[in-house]
Amino acid sequence: NAGVTQTPKFQVLKTGQSMTLQCAQDMNHEYMSWYRQDPGMGLRLIHYSVGAGITDQGEVPNGYNVSRSTTEDFPLRLLSAAPSQTSVYFCASRTSGNSPLHFGNGTRLTVT
Amino acid sequence: TQLLEQSPQFLSIQEGENLTVYCNSSSVFSSLQWYRQEPGEGPVLLVTVVTGGEVKKLKRLTFQFGDARKDSSLHITAAQPGDTGLYLCAAIAGGTSYGKLTFGQGTILTVHP
Protein backbone atom coordinates (compact mmCIF):
# COMPACT_ATOMS: atom_id res chain seq x y z
CA ASN A 1 0.00 0.00 0.00
CA ALA A 2 1.44 3.35 -1.02
CA GLY A 3 -0.92 5.34 1.24
CA VAL A 4 -0.22 9.07 0.96
CA THR A 5 2.65 10.03 -1.33
CA GLN A 6 4.22 13.48 -1.27
CA THR A 7 6.77 14.87 -3.70
CA PRO A 8 9.32 16.32 -3.57
CA LYS A 9 10.88 15.45 -0.19
CA PHE A 10 13.09 18.54 -0.20
CA GLN A 11 12.91 21.83 -2.10
CA VAL A 12 14.81 25.11 -2.02
CA LEU A 13 13.21 28.17 -3.61
CA LYS A 14 14.21 31.76 -4.04
CA THR A 15 11.83 34.47 -2.87
CA GLY A 16 9.19 35.11 -5.54
CA GLN A 17 9.43 31.72 -7.22
CA SER A 18 6.39 29.52 -7.56
CA MET A 19 6.05 25.78 -7.20
CA THR A 20 3.58 22.97 -6.63
CA LEU A 21 3.81 20.38 -3.88
CA GLN A 22 2.24 17.14 -5.03
CA CYS A 23 0.09 14.83 -2.92
CA ALA A 24 -1.59 11.60 -4.00
CA GLN A 25 -3.47 8.95 -2.03
CA ASP A 26 -4.63 5.53 -3.16
CA MET A 27 -7.09 4.78 -0.34
CA ASN A 28 -10.13 6.40 -1.97
CA HIS A 29 -10.36 8.90 0.90
CA GLU A 30 -12.79 11.76 0.41
CA TYR A 31 -11.08 14.10 2.88
CA MET A 32 -7.62 15.51 2.11
CA SER A 33 -5.72 18.30 3.78
CA TRP A 34 -2.46 20.22 3.87
CA TYR A 35 -0.65 21.22 7.06
CA ARG A 36 2.54 23.10 7.75
CA GLN A 37 4.67 22.26 10.75
CA ASP A 38 6.88 24.83 12.42
CA PRO A 39 8.78 24.51 15.73
CA GLY A 40 6.51 25.14 18.72
CA MET A 41 3.43 25.55 16.51
CA GLY A 42 2.28 21.98 16.04
CA LEU A 43 0.50 21.35 12.76
CA ARG A 44 -1.45 24.23 11.26
CA LEU A 45 -4.10 23.59 8.65
CA ILE A 46 -3.59 25.40 5.34
CA HIS A 47 -6.41 24.09 3.11
CA TYR A 48 -8.63 21.05 3.07
CA SER A 49 -11.07 19.27 0.79
CA VAL A 50 -14.03 17.03 1.58
CA GLY A 51 -14.30 15.69 -1.96
CA ALA A 52 -13.43 16.27 -5.61
CA GLY A 53 -14.30 19.81 -6.65
CA ILE A 54 -14.66 21.06 -3.06
CA THR A 55 -11.95 22.96 -1.18
CA ASP A 56 -11.95 25.25 1.84
CA GLN A 57 -9.51 27.34 3.83
CA GLY A 58 -7.87 26.33 7.06
CA GLU A 59 -6.08 28.45 9.66
CA VAL A 60 -3.22 29.77 7.49
CA PRO A 61 -4.35 29.84 3.82
CA ASN A 62 -2.68 33.06 2.64
CA GLY A 63 -0.07 32.55 -0.07
CA TYR A 64 -1.31 29.05 -0.96
CA ASN A 65 -3.77 27.71 -3.52
CA VAL A 66 -5.26 24.24 -3.86
CA SER A 67 -7.50 22.37 -6.27
CA ARG A 68 -9.15 18.94 -6.14
CA SER A 69 -9.97 17.71 -9.63
CA THR A 70 -9.79 14.03 -8.67
CA THR A 71 -10.30 12.05 -5.46
CA GLU A 72 -6.67 10.90 -5.53
CA ASP A 73 -4.76 14.18 -5.96
CA PHE A 74 -4.58 17.36 -3.91
CA PRO A 75 -1.71 19.64 -5.04
CA LEU A 76 -0.64 22.69 -3.03
CA ARG A 77 0.59 25.71 -5.00
CA LEU A 78 2.84 28.46 -3.71
CA LEU A 79 2.25 31.41 -6.01
CA SER A 80 5.15 33.64 -4.92
CA ALA A 81 7.33 32.05 -2.28
CA ALA A 82 8.33 34.03 0.80
CA PRO A 83 10.86 33.20 3.54
CA SER A 84 7.92 32.91 5.98
CA GLN A 85 6.82 29.85 4.03
CA THR A 86 9.95 27.95 5.01
CA SER A 87 8.48 24.94 6.78
CA VAL A 88 7.75 21.24 6.62
CA TYR A 89 4.53 20.53 4.72
CA PHE A 90 2.38 17.48 5.33
CA CYS A 91 -0.46 16.15 3.24
CA ALA A 92 -3.01 13.91 4.96
CA SER A 93 -6.20 12.08 4.08
CA ARG A 94 -8.98 10.18 5.83
CA THR A 95 -12.49 8.89 5.47
CA SER A 96 -15.37 10.46 7.38
CA GLY A 97 -16.28 10.28 11.04
CA ASN A 98 -13.59 9.58 13.64
CA SER A 99 -11.24 7.83 11.24
CA PRO A 100 -7.53 8.58 11.60
CA LEU A 101 -5.61 10.96 9.40
CA HIS A 102 -3.05 9.20 7.20
CA PHE A 103 -0.03 11.40 6.62
CA GLY A 104 2.61 11.52 3.95
CA ASN A 105 6.25 11.80 4.96
CA GLY A 106 6.40 15.52 4.38
CA THR A 107 8.14 18.04 2.13
CA ARG A 108 10.84 20.21 3.66
CA LEU A 109 10.74 23.59 1.94
CA THR A 110 13.33 26.34 2.34
CA VAL A 111 12.76 29.78 0.84
CA THR A 112 15.82 32.00 0.66
CA THR B 1 -5.64 31.73 19.21
CA GLN B 2 -4.91 28.01 19.58
CA LEU B 3 -8.05 25.90 19.73
CA LEU B 4 -6.19 23.15 21.57
CA GLU B 5 -3.65 23.99 24.25
CA GLN B 6 -1.13 21.28 25.01
CA SER B 7 1.14 21.20 28.04
CA PRO B 8 3.91 20.88 28.73
CA GLN B 9 5.64 21.80 25.48
CA PHE B 10 8.79 19.89 26.45
CA LEU B 11 9.38 16.92 28.74
CA SER B 12 12.77 15.41 29.49
CA ILE B 13 12.70 12.46 31.87
CA GLN B 14 14.63 9.37 32.88
CA GLU B 15 13.68 5.86 31.85
CA GLY B 16 11.16 4.38 34.27
CA GLU B 17 9.49 7.66 35.25
CA ASN B 18 5.80 8.39 34.74
CA LEU B 19 4.47 11.42 32.88
CA THR B 20 1.24 13.10 31.86
CA VAL B 21 0.53 15.33 28.87
CA TYR B 22 -2.54 17.55 28.83
CA CYS B 23 -4.72 18.82 26.00
CA ASN B 24 -7.23 21.53 26.94
CA SER B 25 -9.80 23.69 25.18
CA SER B 26 -12.84 25.84 25.84
CA SER B 27 -14.67 24.10 22.99
CA VAL B 28 -16.65 20.86 23.08
CA PHE B 29 -15.54 18.15 20.70
CA SER B 30 -17.32 15.16 19.22
CA SER B 31 -14.06 13.24 19.50
CA LEU B 32 -10.38 13.77 20.17
CA GLN B 33 -7.37 11.97 18.76
CA TRP B 34 -3.78 11.52 19.93
CA TYR B 35 -0.92 11.12 17.45
CA ARG B 36 2.78 10.36 17.81
CA GLN B 37 5.38 11.65 15.37
CA GLU B 38 8.97 10.54 14.92
CA PRO B 39 11.63 12.65 13.15
CA GLY B 40 11.33 12.66 9.36
CA GLU B 41 7.90 11.05 9.36
CA GLY B 42 4.28 12.08 9.49
CA PRO B 43 2.20 11.66 12.67
CA VAL B 44 0.60 8.29 13.34
CA LEU B 45 -2.65 7.82 15.22
CA LEU B 46 -2.42 6.34 18.72
CA VAL B 47 -6.04 6.51 19.83
CA THR B 48 -9.43 8.15 19.32
CA VAL B 49 -11.64 8.97 22.31
CA VAL B 50 -15.30 9.67 21.73
CA THR B 51 -17.33 9.45 24.95
CA GLY B 52 -17.02 11.93 27.84
CA GLY B 53 -15.15 10.27 30.71
CA GLU B 54 -13.79 7.55 28.45
CA VAL B 55 -10.49 5.89 29.38
CA LYS B 56 -8.48 3.88 26.86
CA LYS B 57 -5.30 1.95 27.49
CA LEU B 58 -2.62 1.11 24.95
CA LYS B 59 0.03 -0.95 26.77
CA ARG B 60 1.74 1.62 29.07
CA LEU B 61 -0.23 4.55 27.64
CA THR B 62 -3.53 5.64 29.21
CA PHE B 63 -5.76 8.18 27.47
CA GLN B 64 -8.65 9.98 29.11
CA PHE B 65 -11.38 12.18 27.63
CA GLY B 66 -12.84 14.74 30.00
CA ASP B 67 -16.43 14.39 31.15
CA ALA B 68 -17.40 17.59 29.32
CA ARG B 69 -15.47 16.53 26.19
CA LYS B 70 -13.32 19.68 26.32
CA ASP B 71 -10.03 18.17 27.46
CA SER B 72 -7.93 15.04 27.38
CA SER B 73 -4.80 13.60 28.94
CA LEU B 74 -2.14 11.07 27.99
CA HIS B 75 -0.37 9.26 30.81
CA ILE B 76 2.70 7.10 30.20
CA THR B 77 3.76 4.65 32.90
CA ALA B 78 7.39 3.62 33.23
CA ALA B 79 8.56 5.55 30.19
CA GLN B 80 11.13 3.95 27.89
CA PRO B 81 13.56 5.52 25.40
CA GLY B 82 11.35 4.17 22.60
CA ASP B 83 8.58 6.50 23.79
CA THR B 84 10.67 9.50 22.70
CA GLY B 85 8.85 11.59 20.11
CA LEU B 86 6.38 14.39 19.49
CA TYR B 87 2.89 13.80 20.88
CA LEU B 88 -0.01 15.71 19.36
CA CYS B 89 -3.66 15.96 20.25
CA ALA B 90 -6.18 16.77 17.53
CA ALA B 91 -9.90 17.42 17.34
CA ILE B 92 -12.70 18.41 15.00
CA ALA B 93 -14.28 21.65 16.15
CA GLY B 94 -17.95 22.43 16.31
CA GLY B 95 -19.20 19.03 17.33
CA THR B 96 -19.34 17.79 13.76
CA SER B 97 -17.98 14.42 12.78
CA TYR B 98 -16.65 15.34 9.34
CA GLY B 99 -14.62 18.48 9.08
CA LYS B 100 -11.25 20.02 9.55
CA LEU B 101 -8.98 18.48 12.14
CA THR B 102 -7.08 20.97 14.32
CA PHE B 103 -3.92 20.07 16.23
CA GLY B 104 -2.39 21.26 19.47
CA GLN B 105 1.16 22.64 19.56
CA GLY B 106 2.57 19.26 20.53
CA THR B 107 4.68 17.91 23.40
CA ILE B 108 8.25 16.88 22.69
CA LEU B 109 9.10 13.95 24.95
CA THR B 110 12.66 12.79 25.51
CA VAL B 111 13.25 9.68 27.62
CA HIS B 112 16.87 9.21 28.66
CA PRO B 113 18.24 5.69 29.27
XYZ file of C-alpha atoms in Angstrom:
225
model
C 0.000 0.000 0.000
C 1.439 3.352 -1.023
C -0.920 5.337 1.245
C -0.224 9.074 0.963
C 2.649 10.027 -1.329
C 4.217 13.483 -1.269
C 6.768 14.866 -3.703
C 9.321 16.318 -3.568
C 10.880 15.450 -0.186
C 13.088 18.544 -0.201
C 12.913 21.834 -2.099
C 14.811 25.109 -2.019
C 13.211 28.167 -3.610
C 14.207 31.757 -4.037
C 11.826 34.475 -2.873
C 9.193 35.112 -5.536
C 9.434 31.724 -7.220
C 6.388 29.518 -7.564
C 6.053 25.784 -7.202
C 3.577 22.973 -6.631
C 3.807 20.377 -3.878
C 2.240 17.140 -5.031
C 0.088 14.833 -2.923
C -1.592 11.603 -3.996
C -3.466 8.953 -2.034
C -4.628 5.527 -3.163
C -7.086 4.778 -0.338
C -10.131 6.398 -1.972
C -10.363 8.900 0.896
C -12.786 11.758 0.409
C -11.079 14.099 2.877
C -7.623 15.510 2.106
C -5.718 18.303 3.777
C -2.460 20.224 3.867
C -0.646 21.219 7.055
C 2.539 23.095 7.750
C 4.668 22.258 10.748
C 6.884 24.828 12.419
C 8.785 24.510 15.728
C 6.512 25.136 18.716
C 3.427 25.552 16.505
C 2.278 21.979 16.045
C 0.497 21.346 12.756
C -1.447 24.230 11.257
C -4.101 23.587 8.648
C -3.594 25.397 5.336
C -6.408 24.089 3.110
C -8.627 21.053 3.067
C -11.070 19.268 0.795
C -14.034 17.032 1.579
C -14.298 15.694 -1.959
C -13.434 16.270 -5.606
C -14.304 19.805 -6.651
C -14.660 21.058 -3.061
C -11.952 22.960 -1.179
C -11.948 25.246 1.844
C -9.512 27.339 3.828
C -7.870 26.327 7.062
C -6.082 28.446 9.663
C -3.219 29.768 7.492
C -4.347 29.836 3.819
C -2.677 33.063 2.642
C -0.066 32.547 -0.072
C -1.306 29.053 -0.959
C -3.771 27.709 -3.515
C -5.263 24.245 -3.862
C -7.504 22.369 -6.265
C -9.152 18.937 -6.141
C -9.968 17.711 -9.630
C -9.793 14.027 -8.673
C -10.301 12.045 -5.460
C -6.665 10.903 -5.530
C -4.760 14.177 -5.959
C -4.581 17.364 -3.907
C -1.707 19.640 -5.036
C -0.636 22.692 -3.026
C 0.587 25.709 -4.997
C 2.836 28.462 -3.713
C 2.253 31.414 -6.012
C 5.147 33.644 -4.916
C 7.325 32.047 -2.276
C 8.326 34.029 0.800
C 10.857 33.197 3.545
C 7.924 32.909 5.981
C 6.818 29.852 4.031
C 9.947 27.952 5.013
C 8.477 24.944 6.785
C 7.745 21.239 6.618
C 4.534 20.532 4.720
C 2.375 17.476 5.327
C -0.464 16.147 3.242
C -3.008 13.915 4.962
C -6.196 12.075 4.079
C -8.981 10.181 5.831
C -12.486 8.890 5.474
C -15.368 10.458 7.383
C -16.280 10.284 11.042
C -13.592 9.575 13.637
C -11.245 7.831 11.240
C -7.529 8.579 11.600
C -5.608 10.959 9.395
C -3.053 9.198 7.200
C -0.033 11.401 6.622
C 2.612 11.520 3.950
C 6.253 11.798 4.958
C 6.404 15.522 4.379
C 8.136 18.039 2.128
C 10.840 20.206 3.660
C 10.742 23.590 1.938
C 13.329 26.336 2.335
C 12.755 29.778 0.836
C 15.823 31.998 0.663
C -5.642 31.729 19.210
C -4.906 28.011 19.581
C -8.053 25.902 19.729
C -6.193 23.147 21.569
C -3.647 23.992 24.254
C -1.128 21.278 25.011
C 1.141 21.199 28.044
C 3.909 20.877 28.733
C 5.640 21.795 25.475
C 8.795 19.886 26.450
C 9.380 16.915 28.744
C 12.770 15.412 29.491
C 12.702 12.462 31.868
C 14.633 9.368 32.878
C 13.683 5.858 31.850
C 11.164 4.376 34.274
C 9.493 7.659 35.252
C 5.802 8.386 34.740
C 4.473 11.421 32.883
C 1.238 13.098 31.860
C 0.532 15.329 28.868
C -2.542 17.551 28.829
C -4.724 18.823 26.002
C -7.228 21.532 26.936
C -9.798 23.687 25.178
C -12.842 25.836 25.843
C -14.671 24.097 22.993
C -16.648 20.864 23.076
C -15.536 18.147 20.695
C -17.316 15.164 19.224
C -14.055 13.242 19.496
C -10.376 13.771 20.168
C -7.367 11.972 18.762
C -3.779 11.521 19.932
C -0.917 11.123 17.448
C 2.782 10.364 17.808
C 5.376 11.651 15.373
C 8.970 10.540 14.915
C 11.632 12.647 13.146
C 11.328 12.665 9.356
C 7.902 11.050 9.357
C 4.278 12.081 9.492
C 2.204 11.664 12.668
C 0.601 8.291 13.340
C -2.654 7.820 15.222
C -2.417 6.342 18.722
C -6.043 6.509 19.834
C -9.429 8.148 19.323
C -11.640 8.973 22.312
C -15.303 9.666 21.729
C -17.330 9.453 24.945
C -17.021 11.925 27.836
C -15.148 10.265 30.715
C -13.787 7.547 28.448
C -10.494 5.893 29.380
C -8.482 3.885 26.859
C -5.296 1.951 27.487
C -2.625 1.114 24.947
C 0.033 -0.953 26.772
C 1.739 1.615 29.065
C -0.228 4.551 27.641
C -3.528 5.644 29.208
C -5.763 8.179 27.469
C -8.654 9.977 29.112
C -11.376 12.176 27.626
C -12.840 14.744 30.001
C -16.430 14.386 31.147
C -17.399 17.590 29.321
C -15.470 16.526 26.186
C -13.319 19.676 26.319
C -10.027 18.174 27.456
C -7.929 15.039 27.385
C -4.795 13.599 28.943
C -2.144 11.073 27.986
C -0.366 9.264 30.815
C 2.704 7.097 30.202
C 3.757 4.650 32.898
C 7.392 3.618 33.234
C 8.558 5.549 30.190
C 11.127 3.948 27.891
C 13.562 5.523 25.397
C 11.349 4.166 22.602
C 8.584 6.504 23.791
C 10.672 9.498 22.696
C 8.852 11.587 20.109
C 6.379 14.386 19.491
C 2.890 13.795 20.876
C -0.010 15.711 19.355
C -3.658 15.958 20.246
C -6.184 16.768 17.528
C -9.903 17.420 17.343
C -12.702 18.414 14.999
C -14.280 21.651 16.150
C -17.951 22.430 16.309
C -19.195 19.029 17.332
C -19.344 17.794 13.759
C -17.981 14.418 12.780
C -16.653 15.339 9.340
C -14.619 18.476 9.082
C -11.245 20.020 9.550
C -8.984 18.481 12.145
C -7.084 20.965 14.322
C -3.916 20.070 16.226
C -2.392 21.263 19.468
C 1.161 22.638 19.557
C 2.566 19.259 20.528
C 4.675 17.912 23.403
C 8.254 16.882 22.690
C 9.101 13.953 24.953
C 12.661 12.786 25.506
C 13.249 9.684 27.617
C 16.874 9.206 28.659
C 18.242 5.688 29.269
